[in-house]
Coordinates of C-alpha atoms and ligand atoms in Angstrom, one line a residue:
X1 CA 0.0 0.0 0.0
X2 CA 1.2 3.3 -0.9
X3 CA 2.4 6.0 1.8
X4 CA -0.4 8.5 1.3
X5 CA -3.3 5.8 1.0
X6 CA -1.5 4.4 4.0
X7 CA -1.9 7.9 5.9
X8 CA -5.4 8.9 4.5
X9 CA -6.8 5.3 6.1
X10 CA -4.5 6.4 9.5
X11 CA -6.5 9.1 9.7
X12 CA -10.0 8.6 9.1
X13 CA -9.8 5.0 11.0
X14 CA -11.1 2.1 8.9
X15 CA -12.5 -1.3 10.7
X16 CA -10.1 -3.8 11.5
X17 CA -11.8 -6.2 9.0
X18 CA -11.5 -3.5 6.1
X19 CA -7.6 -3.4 7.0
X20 CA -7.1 -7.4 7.5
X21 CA -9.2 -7.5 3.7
X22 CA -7.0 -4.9 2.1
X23 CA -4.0 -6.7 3.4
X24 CA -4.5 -9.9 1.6
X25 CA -3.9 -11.2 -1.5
X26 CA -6.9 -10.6 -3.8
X27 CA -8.3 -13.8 -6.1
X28 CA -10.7 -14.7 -8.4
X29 CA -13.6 -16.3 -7.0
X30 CA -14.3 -19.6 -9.4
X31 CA -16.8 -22.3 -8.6
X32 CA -16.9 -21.5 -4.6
X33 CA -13.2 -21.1 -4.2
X34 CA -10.7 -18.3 -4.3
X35 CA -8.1 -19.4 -7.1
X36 CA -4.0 -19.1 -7.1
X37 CA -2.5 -19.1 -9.7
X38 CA 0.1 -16.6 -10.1
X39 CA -1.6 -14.6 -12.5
X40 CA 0.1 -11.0 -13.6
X41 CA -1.4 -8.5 -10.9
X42 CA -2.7 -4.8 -11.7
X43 CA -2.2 -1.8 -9.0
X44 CA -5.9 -0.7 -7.4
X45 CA -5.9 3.1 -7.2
X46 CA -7.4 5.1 -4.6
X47 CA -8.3 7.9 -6.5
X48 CA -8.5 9.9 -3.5
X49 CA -4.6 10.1 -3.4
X50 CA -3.5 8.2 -6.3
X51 CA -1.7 6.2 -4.8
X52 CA -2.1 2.1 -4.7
X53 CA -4.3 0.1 -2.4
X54 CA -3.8 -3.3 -3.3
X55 CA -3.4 -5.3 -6.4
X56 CA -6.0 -7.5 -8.3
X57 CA -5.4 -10.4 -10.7
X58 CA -6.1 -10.2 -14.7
X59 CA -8.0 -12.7 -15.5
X60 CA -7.3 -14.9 -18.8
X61 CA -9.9 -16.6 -21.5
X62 CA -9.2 -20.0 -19.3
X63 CA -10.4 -18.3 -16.3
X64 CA -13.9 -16.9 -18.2
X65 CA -13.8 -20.9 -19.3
X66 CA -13.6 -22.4 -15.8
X67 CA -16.4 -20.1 -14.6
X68 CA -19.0 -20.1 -17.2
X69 CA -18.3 -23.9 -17.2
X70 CA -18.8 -24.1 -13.1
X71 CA -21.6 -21.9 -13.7
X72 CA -23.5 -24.2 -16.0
X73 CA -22.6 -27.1 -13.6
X74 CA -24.2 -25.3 -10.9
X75 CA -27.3 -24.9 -12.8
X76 CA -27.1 -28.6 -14.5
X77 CA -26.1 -30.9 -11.3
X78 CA -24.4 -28.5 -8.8
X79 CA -25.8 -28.0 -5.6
X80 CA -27.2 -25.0 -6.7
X81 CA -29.8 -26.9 -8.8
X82 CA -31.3 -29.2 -6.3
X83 CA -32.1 -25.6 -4.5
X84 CA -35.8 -25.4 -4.0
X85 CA -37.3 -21.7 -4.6
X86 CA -37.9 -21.2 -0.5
X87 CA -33.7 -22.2 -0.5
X88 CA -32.9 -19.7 -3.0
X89 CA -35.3 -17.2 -0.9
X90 CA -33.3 -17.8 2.6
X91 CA -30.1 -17.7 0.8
X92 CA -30.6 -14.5 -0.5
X93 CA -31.9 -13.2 2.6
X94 CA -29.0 -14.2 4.5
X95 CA -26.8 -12.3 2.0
X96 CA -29.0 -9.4 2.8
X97 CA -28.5 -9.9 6.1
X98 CA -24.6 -10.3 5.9
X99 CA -24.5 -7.3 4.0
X100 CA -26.1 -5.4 6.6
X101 CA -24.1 -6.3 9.0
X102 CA -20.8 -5.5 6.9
X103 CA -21.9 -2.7 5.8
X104 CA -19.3 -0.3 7.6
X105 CA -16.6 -2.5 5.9
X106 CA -17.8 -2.8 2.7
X107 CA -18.5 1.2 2.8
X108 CA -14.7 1.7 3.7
X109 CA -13.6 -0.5 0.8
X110 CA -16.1 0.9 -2.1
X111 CA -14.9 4.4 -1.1
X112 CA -11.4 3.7 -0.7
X113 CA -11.5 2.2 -4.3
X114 CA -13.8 4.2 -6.5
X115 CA -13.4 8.0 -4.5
X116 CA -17.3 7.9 -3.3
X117 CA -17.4 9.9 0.0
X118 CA -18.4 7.4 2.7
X119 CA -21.4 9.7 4.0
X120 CA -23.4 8.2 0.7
X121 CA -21.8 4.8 0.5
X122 CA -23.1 3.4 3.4
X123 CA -26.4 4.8 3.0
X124 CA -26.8 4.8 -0.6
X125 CA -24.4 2.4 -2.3
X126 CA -24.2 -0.8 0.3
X127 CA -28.4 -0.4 1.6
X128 CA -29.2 -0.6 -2.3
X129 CA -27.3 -4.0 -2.5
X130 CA -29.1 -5.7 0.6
X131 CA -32.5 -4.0 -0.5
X132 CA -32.2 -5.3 -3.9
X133 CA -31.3 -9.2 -2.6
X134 CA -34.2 -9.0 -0.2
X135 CA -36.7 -7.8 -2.2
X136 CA -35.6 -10.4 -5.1
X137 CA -35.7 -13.0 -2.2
X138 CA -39.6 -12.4 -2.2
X139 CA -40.1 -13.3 -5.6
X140 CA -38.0 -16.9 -5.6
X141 CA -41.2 -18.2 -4.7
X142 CA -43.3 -16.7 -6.4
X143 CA -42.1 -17.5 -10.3
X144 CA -45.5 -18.8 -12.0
X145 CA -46.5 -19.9 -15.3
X146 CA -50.1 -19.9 -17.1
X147 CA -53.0 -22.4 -17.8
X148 CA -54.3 -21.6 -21.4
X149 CA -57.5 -22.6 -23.2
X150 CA -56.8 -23.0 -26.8
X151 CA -59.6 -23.4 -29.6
X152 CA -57.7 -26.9 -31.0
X153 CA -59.6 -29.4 -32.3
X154 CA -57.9 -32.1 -30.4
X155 CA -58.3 -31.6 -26.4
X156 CA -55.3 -31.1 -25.0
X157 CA -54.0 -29.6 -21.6
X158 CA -51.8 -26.3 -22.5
X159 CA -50.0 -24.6 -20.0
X160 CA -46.8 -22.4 -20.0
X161 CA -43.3 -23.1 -17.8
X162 CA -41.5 -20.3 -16.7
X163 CA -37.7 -21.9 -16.6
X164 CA -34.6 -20.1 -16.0
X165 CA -32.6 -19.3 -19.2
X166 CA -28.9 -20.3 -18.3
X167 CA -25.9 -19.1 -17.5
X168 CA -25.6 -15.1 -16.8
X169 CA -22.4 -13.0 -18.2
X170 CA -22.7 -10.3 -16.5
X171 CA -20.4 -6.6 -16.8
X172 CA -20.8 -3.6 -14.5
X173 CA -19.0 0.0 -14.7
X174 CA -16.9 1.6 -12.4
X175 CA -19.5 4.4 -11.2
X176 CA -21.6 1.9 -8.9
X177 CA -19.0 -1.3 -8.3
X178 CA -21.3 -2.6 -5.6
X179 CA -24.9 -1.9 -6.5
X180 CA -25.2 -2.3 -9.7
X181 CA -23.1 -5.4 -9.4
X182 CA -25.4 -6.7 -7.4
X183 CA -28.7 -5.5 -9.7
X184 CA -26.9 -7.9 -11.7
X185 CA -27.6 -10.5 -9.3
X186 CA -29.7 -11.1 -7.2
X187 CA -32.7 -11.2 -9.8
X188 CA -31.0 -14.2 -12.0
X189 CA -30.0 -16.1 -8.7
X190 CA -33.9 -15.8 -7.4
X191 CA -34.9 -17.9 -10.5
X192 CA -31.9 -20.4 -10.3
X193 CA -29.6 -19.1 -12.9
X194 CA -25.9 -19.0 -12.0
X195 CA -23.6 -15.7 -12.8
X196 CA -20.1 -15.2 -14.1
X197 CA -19.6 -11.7 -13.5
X198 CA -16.7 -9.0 -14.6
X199 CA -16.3 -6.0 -12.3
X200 CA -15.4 -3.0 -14.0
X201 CA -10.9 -3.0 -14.1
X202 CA -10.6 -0.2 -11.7
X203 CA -13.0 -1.5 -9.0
X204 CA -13.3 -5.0 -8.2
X205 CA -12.7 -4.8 -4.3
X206 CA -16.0 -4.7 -2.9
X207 CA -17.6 -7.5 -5.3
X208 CA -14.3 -9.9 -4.3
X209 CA -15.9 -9.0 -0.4
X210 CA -19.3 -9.7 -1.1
X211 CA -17.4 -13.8 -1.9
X212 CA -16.7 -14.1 1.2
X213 CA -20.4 -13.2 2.8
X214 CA -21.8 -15.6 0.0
X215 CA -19.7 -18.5 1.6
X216 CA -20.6 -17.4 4.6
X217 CA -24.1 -17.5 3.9
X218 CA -23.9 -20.9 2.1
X219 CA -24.8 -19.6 -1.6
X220 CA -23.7 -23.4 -3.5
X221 CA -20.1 -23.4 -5.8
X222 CA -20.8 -21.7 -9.0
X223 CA -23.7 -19.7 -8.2
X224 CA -21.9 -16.7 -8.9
X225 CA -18.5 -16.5 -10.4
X226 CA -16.6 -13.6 -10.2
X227 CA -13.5 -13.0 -12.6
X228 CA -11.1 -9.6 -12.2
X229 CA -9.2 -8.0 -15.1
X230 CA -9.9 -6.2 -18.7
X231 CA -12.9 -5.4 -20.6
X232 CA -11.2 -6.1 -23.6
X233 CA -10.1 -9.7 -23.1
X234 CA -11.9 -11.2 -20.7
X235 CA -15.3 -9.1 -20.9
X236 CA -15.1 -9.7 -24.3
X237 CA -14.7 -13.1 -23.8
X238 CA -17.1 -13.5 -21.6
X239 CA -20.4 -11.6 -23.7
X240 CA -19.2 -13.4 -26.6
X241 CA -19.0 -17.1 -25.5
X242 CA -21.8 -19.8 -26.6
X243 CA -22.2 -21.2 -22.7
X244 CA -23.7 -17.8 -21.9
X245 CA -27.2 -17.6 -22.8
X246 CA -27.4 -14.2 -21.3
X247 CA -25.4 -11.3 -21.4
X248 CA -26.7 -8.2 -18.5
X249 CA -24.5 -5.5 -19.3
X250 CA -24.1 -1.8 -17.9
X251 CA -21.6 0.6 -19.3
X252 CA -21.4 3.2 -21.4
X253 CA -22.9 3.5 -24.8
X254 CA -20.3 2.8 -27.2
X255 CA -19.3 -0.3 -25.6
X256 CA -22.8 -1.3 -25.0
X257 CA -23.0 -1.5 -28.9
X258 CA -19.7 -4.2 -28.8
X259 CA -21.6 -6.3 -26.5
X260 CA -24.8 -6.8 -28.3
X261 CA -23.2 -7.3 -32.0
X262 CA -21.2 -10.3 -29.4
X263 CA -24.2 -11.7 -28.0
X264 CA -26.4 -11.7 -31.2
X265 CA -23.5 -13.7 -32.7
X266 CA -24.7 -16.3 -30.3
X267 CA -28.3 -15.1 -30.3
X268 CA -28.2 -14.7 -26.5
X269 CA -30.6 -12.7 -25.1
X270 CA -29.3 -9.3 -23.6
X271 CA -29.8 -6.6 -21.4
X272 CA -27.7 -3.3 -22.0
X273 CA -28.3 -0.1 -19.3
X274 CA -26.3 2.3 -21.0
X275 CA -25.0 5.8 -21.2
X276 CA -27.3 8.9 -20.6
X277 CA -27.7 13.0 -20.4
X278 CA -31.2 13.2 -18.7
X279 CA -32.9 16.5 -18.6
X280 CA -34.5 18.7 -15.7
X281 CA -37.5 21.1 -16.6
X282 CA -38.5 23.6 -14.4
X283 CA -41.5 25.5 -15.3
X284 CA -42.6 29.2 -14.0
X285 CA -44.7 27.4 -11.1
X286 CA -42.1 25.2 -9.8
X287 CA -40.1 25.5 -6.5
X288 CA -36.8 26.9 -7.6
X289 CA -35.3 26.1 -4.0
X290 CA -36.2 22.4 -4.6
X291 CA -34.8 22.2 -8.0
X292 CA -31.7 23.7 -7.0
X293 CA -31.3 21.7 -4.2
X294 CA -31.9 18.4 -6.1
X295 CA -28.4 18.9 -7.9
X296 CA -27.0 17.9 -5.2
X297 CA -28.3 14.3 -5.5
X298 CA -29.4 14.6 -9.3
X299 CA -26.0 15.6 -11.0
X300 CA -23.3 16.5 -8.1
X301 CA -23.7 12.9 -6.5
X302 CA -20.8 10.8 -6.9
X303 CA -19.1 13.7 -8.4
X304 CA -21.6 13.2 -11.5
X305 CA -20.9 9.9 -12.2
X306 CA -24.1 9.2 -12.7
X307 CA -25.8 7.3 -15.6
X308 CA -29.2 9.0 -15.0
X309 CA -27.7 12.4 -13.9
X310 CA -30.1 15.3 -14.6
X311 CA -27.0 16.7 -16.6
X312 CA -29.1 19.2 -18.6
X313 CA -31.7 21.8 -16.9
X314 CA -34.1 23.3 -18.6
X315 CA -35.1 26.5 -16.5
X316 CA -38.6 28.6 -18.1
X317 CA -36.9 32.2 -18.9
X318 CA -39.1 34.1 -15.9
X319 CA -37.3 31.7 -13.2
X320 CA -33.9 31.1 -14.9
X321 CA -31.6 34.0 -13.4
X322 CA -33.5 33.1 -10.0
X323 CA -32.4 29.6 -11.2
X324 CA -28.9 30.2 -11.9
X325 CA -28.0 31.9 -8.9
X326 CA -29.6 29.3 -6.7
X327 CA -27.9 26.5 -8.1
X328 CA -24.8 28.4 -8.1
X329 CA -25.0 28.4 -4.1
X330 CA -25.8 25.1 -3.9
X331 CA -22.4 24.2 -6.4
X332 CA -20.7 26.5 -4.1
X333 CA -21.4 24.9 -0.7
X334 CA -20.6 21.5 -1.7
X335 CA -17.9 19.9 0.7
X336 CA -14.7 18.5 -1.8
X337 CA -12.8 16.1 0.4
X338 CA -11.0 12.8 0.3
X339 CA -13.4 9.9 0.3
X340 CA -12.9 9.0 3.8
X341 CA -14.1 12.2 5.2
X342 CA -17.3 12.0 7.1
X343 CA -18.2 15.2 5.9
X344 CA -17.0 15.8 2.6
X345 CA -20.2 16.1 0.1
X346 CA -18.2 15.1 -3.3
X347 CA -15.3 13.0 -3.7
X348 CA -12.5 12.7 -6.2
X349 CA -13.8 11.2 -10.0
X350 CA -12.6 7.9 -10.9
X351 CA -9.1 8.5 -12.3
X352 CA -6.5 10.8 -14.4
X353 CA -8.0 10.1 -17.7
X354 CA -11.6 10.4 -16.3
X355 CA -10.7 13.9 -15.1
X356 CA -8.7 14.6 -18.5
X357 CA -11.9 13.8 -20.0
X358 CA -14.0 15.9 -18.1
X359 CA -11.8 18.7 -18.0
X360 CA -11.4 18.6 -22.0
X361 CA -15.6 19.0 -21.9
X362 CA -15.0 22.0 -19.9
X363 CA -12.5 23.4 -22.1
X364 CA -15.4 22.7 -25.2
X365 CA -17.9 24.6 -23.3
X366 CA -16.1 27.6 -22.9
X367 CA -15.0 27.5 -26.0
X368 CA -18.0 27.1 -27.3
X369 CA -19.7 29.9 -26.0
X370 CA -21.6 28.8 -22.9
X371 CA -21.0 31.1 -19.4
X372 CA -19.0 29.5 -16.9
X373 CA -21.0 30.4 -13.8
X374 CA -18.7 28.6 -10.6
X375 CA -16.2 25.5 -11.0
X376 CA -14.3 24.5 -14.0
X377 CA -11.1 23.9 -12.3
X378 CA -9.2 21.4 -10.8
X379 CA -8.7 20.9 -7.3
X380 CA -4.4 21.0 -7.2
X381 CA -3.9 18.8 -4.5
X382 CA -3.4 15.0 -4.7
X383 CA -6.1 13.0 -6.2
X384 CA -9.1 13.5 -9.1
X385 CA -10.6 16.5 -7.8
X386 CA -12.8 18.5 -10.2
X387 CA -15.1 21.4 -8.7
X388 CA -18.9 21.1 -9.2
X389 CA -19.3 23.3 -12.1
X390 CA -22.3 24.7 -13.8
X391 CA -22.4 26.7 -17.5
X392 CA -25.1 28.7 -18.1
X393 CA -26.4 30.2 -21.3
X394 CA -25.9 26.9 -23.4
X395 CA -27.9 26.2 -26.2
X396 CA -29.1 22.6 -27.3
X397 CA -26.2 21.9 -30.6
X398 CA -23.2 22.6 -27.5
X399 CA -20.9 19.3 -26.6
X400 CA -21.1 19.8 -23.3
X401 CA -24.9 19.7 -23.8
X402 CA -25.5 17.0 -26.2
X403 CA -22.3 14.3 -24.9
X404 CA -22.5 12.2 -21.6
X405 CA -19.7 14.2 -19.5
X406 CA -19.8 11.6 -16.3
X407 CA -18.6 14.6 -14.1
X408 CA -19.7 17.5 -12.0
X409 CA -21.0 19.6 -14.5
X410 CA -24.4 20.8 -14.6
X411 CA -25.8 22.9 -18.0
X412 CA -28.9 25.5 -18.0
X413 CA -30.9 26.5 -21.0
X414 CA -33.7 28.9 -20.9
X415 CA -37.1 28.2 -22.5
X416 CA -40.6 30.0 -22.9
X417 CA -43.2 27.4 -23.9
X418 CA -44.4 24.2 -22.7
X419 CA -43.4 22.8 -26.5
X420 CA -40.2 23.9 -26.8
X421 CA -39.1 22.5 -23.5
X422 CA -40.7 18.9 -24.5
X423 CA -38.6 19.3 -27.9
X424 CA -35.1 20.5 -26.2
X425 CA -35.6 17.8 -23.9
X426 CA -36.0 15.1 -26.3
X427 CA -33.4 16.3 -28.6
X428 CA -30.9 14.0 -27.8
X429 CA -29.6 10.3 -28.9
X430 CA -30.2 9.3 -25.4
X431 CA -33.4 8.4 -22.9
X432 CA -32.6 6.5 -19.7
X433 CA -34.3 9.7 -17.7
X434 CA -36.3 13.2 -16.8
X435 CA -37.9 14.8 -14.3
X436 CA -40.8 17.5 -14.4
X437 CA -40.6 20.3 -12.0
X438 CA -43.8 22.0 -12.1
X439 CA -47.2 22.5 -9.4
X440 CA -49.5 21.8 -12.4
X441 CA -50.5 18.3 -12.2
X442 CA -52.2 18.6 -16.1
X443 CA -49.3 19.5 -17.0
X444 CA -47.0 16.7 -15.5
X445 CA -49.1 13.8 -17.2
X446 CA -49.7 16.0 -20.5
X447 CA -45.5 15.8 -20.7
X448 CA -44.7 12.3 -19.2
X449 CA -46.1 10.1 -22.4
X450 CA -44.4 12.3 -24.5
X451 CA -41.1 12.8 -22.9
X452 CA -38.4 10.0 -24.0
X453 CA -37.3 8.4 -21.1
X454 CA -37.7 5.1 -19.5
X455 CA -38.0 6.8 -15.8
X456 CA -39.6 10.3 -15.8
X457 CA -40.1 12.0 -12.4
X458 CA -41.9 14.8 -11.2
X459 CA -40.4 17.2 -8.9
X460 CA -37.8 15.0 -8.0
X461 CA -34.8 13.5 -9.3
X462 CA -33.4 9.5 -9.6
X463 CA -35.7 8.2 -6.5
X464 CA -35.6 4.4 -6.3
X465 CA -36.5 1.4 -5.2
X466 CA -35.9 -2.7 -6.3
X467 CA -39.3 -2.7 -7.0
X468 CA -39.6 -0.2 -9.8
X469 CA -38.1 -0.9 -13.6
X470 CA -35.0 1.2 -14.5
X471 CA -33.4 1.0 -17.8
X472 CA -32.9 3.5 -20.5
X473 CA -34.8 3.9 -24.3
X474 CA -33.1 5.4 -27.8
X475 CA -29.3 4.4 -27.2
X476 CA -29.8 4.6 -23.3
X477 CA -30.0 0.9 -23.9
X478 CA -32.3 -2.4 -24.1
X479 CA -34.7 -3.9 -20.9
X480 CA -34.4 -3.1 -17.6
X481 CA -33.3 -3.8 -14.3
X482 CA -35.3 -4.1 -10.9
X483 CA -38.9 -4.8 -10.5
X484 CA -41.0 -8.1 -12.0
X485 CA -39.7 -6.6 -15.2
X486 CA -35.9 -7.8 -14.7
X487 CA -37.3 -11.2 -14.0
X488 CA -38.8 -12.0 -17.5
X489 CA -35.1 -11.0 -18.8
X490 CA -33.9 -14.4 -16.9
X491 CA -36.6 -16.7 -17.8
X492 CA -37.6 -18.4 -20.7
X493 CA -41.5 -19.4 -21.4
X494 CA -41.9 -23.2 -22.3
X495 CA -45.4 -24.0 -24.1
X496 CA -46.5 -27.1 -22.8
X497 CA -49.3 -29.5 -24.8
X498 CA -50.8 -32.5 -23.0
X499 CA -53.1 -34.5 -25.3
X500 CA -55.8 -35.4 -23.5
Ligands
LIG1 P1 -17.4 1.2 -20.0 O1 -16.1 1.8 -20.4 O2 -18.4 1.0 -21.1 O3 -17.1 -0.1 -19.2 C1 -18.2 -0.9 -18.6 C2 -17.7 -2.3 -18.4 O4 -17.5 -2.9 -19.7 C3 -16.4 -2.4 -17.7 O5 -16.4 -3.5 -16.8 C4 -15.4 -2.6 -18.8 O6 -14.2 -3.3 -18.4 C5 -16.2 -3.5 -19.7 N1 -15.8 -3.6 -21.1 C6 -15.0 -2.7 -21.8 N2 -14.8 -3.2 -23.1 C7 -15.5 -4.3 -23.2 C8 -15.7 -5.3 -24.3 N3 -15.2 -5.1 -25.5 N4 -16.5 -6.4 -24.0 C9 -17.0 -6.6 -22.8 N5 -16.9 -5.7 -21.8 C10 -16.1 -4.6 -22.0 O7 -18.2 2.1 -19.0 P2 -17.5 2.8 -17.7 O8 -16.7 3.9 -18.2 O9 -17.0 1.8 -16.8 O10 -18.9 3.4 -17.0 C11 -19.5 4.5 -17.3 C12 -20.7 4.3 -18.2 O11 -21.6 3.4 -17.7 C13 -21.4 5.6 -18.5 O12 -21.7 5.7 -19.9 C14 -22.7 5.4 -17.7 O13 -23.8 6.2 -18.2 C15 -22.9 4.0 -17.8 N6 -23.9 3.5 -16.8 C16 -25.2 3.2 -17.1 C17 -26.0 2.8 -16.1 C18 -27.5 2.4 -16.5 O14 -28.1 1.7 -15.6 N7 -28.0 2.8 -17.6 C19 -25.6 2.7 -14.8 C20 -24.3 3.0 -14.5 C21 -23.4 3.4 -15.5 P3 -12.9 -2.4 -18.0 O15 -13.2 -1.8 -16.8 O16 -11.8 -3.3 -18.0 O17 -12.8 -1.3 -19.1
LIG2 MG1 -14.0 2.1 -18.8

């Protein structure tokens, strides 16, 4: 570990479980077991300092191999498949429960590695994990097919099977290592699939964790599989092998694209949850405090490295200076400190190249035209730190207002009618989200059918819950995740005829 990581965890305090995990060597977790075998090691960043945590193994082709093949074994003659529904139910549950009572630890470790400020992590990040198991424990028993009555001339008994598809490949970004990790899942284990999933490269810590609370909590070998390393070699591997029959994938748009021209090579199904830049629209009657104090969690979360940020607001001309100036304050008071910090409000982004990237959409806007209201600059100290940064005066053909930025950049555009906010909004190749900020309740449902988005909120901003379907439409991607929807992804319908 380096010095400065060593010092930042001195001085925050971390549990003695974080310090004994982040200590040891890291493995592959393959059909119930952490694997050896010497494989080249990458260096796990704190992007808080910079400097190294811990190493993780690359993974090779073999190693995707060995797991989708322990995978299918699970599912085939494993103990996993001699699992009743109630078993799968407890199992989950006590995974839940584990996760609960970890959660301290696994906070420490998901902010140490991805820069998240540990206020949100343990209440966001790690109670979205054990929500999501428990509330897909509930439906293990509740998977249920049909009884039809068909017109044949011949009597028959007809009847549909809902059966688990087969093996999951599952990849997950850097943004949300642990919760949408385990979005991935918790619905395929609650119908009896078994899961090979690849963290994103730059934050695998908190998924190799969870390993140990699955054996802990008696989930059978191969269940889930997870394998550590590239995108490009193994993921790639992974979406495009014939023993996965279903590839769940969140990421960013053009890779999203890769995966499904794999998958469709093997004419697996496929789930992609994909890039965004999600709009805000405040009309003349809404509360302007509200709407500026939702960027804190709508685009200044996670230093805006947030699929469904509300990247883009919309503010009706007679409220937008009013607008501007209150978000401005809110930018302002926004606490930038190393990820340990109990009460820093925005951490470091993910990496050097991540704040290159960001910074080089900065540099666009300005040049560009749009006003640079507050932020723009980095934070010259150790670490990724980029100030929360709004432009106003864009207009709707700018970079900064048309390309997913994934940082803490907020941009406002006036408007003066209802239909020219509806059009701004929806000009854009993107449509995971929007929200509605507005006291007129005609006007809310005249706007939500027409708005092109697969969640649209009114006056509020990225609420959720296991139990409500999130996924995006245009290039936002294909399916969903959560609710009853996610389940259909993982099951196949079998029509069944029984001559009488
Ligand atoms: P990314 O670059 O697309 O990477 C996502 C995952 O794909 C990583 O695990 C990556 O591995 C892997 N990968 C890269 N190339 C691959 C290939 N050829 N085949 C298979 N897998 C491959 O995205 P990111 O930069 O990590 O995350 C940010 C993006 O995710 C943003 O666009 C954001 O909007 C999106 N996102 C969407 C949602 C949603 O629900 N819609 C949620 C969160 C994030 P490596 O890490 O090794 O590159
Ligand atoms: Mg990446």
């Amino acid at each position: 570990m380096d010095a400065n990581v060593h010092a930042l965890i001195e001085h925050y305090g971390v549990t003695a479980n974080t310090m004994r995990f982040l200590d040891q060597p890291k493995r592959m977790f393959i059909n119930g077991q952490f694997i050896d075998r010497n494989h080249e090691l990458a260096n796990v960043e704190d992007p808080s300092t910079g400097g190294c945590i811990t190493q993780v193994p690359l993974g090779t082709t073999q190693d995707v191999d060995e797991a989708v093949a322990a995978a299918h074994h699970a599912m085939t003659e494993g103990e996993w498949s001699t699992f009743t529904p109630r078993d799968r139910e407890q199992v989950l549950r006590r995974i839940a429960e584990l996760i609960r009572e970890n959660a301290q630890t696994l906070a420490e470790i998901e902010s140490l590695d991805s820069g998240k400020a540990i206020s949100g992590c343990k209440n966001v990040d790690i109670n979205v994990g054990a929500n999501t198991f428990e509330y897909f424990a509930g439906w293990a028993t509740k998977i249920q097919g049909a009884t039809r009555q068909t017109s044949f001339p011949v009597e028959c008994t007809t009847y549909t099977r809902k059966e688990p598809v087969g093996v999951v490949g599952a990849i997950v970004p850097w943004n949300w290592p642990f919760a949408m990790a385990v979005w991935k899942l918790a619905a395929p284990l609650a119908v009896g699939c078994a899961v090979v999933l690849k963290p994103a490269e730059l934050t695998s810590l908190s998924m190799l964790y969870l390993m140990e609370l699955c054996v802990k909590a008696g989930l059978p070998k191969g269940a889930i599989n997870i394998i550590t390393g590239k995108g490009s070699t193994i993921g790639n591997h992974l979406v495009s092998h014939p023993g996965v029959s279903k590839v769940s994938f969140t990421g960013s748009t053009p890779v999203g694209k890769t995966v499904g021209a794999a998958a469709i090579q093997n004419v697996s199904h496929m789930t992609l949850e994909l890039g965004g830049k999600s709009p805000m629209i405040a009309f003349e009657d809404a509360d302007i405090d509200a709407v500026a104090a939702s960027t804190l969690n709508s685009v200044y979360f996670n230093a805006g490295q947030v699929c469904s940020a509300g990247s883009r607001l919309y503010v009706h001309r007679s409220r937008y200076e009013e607008g501007i100036e209150k978000v401005k304050a809110v930018a302002q008071s926004i606490k930038l400190a190393p990820c340990l910090d109990p009460s820093g409000t925005m951490g470091p982004v993910i990496s050097a190249s991540q704040r290159n990237s960001i910074m080089g959409f900065i540099e666009k806007g300005k040049a560009e035209g749009a006003r640079l209201v507050t932020g723009g600059n980095i934070v010259e100290e150790r670490g990724y730190f980029i100030e929360p940064t709004l432009f106003a005066d864009c207009t709707n053909d700018m970079t900064i207002v048309q390309e997913e930025i994934f940082g803490p950049v907020l941009v406002m555009i006036p408007f003066d009618t209802e239909e020219e906010a509806l059009t701004l909004a929806n000009d854009s190749i993107f449509g995971l989200a929007a929200s509605i900020w507005t006291q007129d309740i005609s006007r809310a449902h005249r706007l939500i059918p027409k708005l092109q988005a697969g969640s649209v909120w009114v006056n509020i901003h990225d609420p959720g819950d296991p139990s409500m379907p999130f996924g995006g439409i245009k290039q936002s991607g294909i399916g969903n995740d959560l609710g009853p929807e996610q389940l259909e992804h993982f099951l196949e319908t079998k029509g069944v005829w029984i001559k009488v």
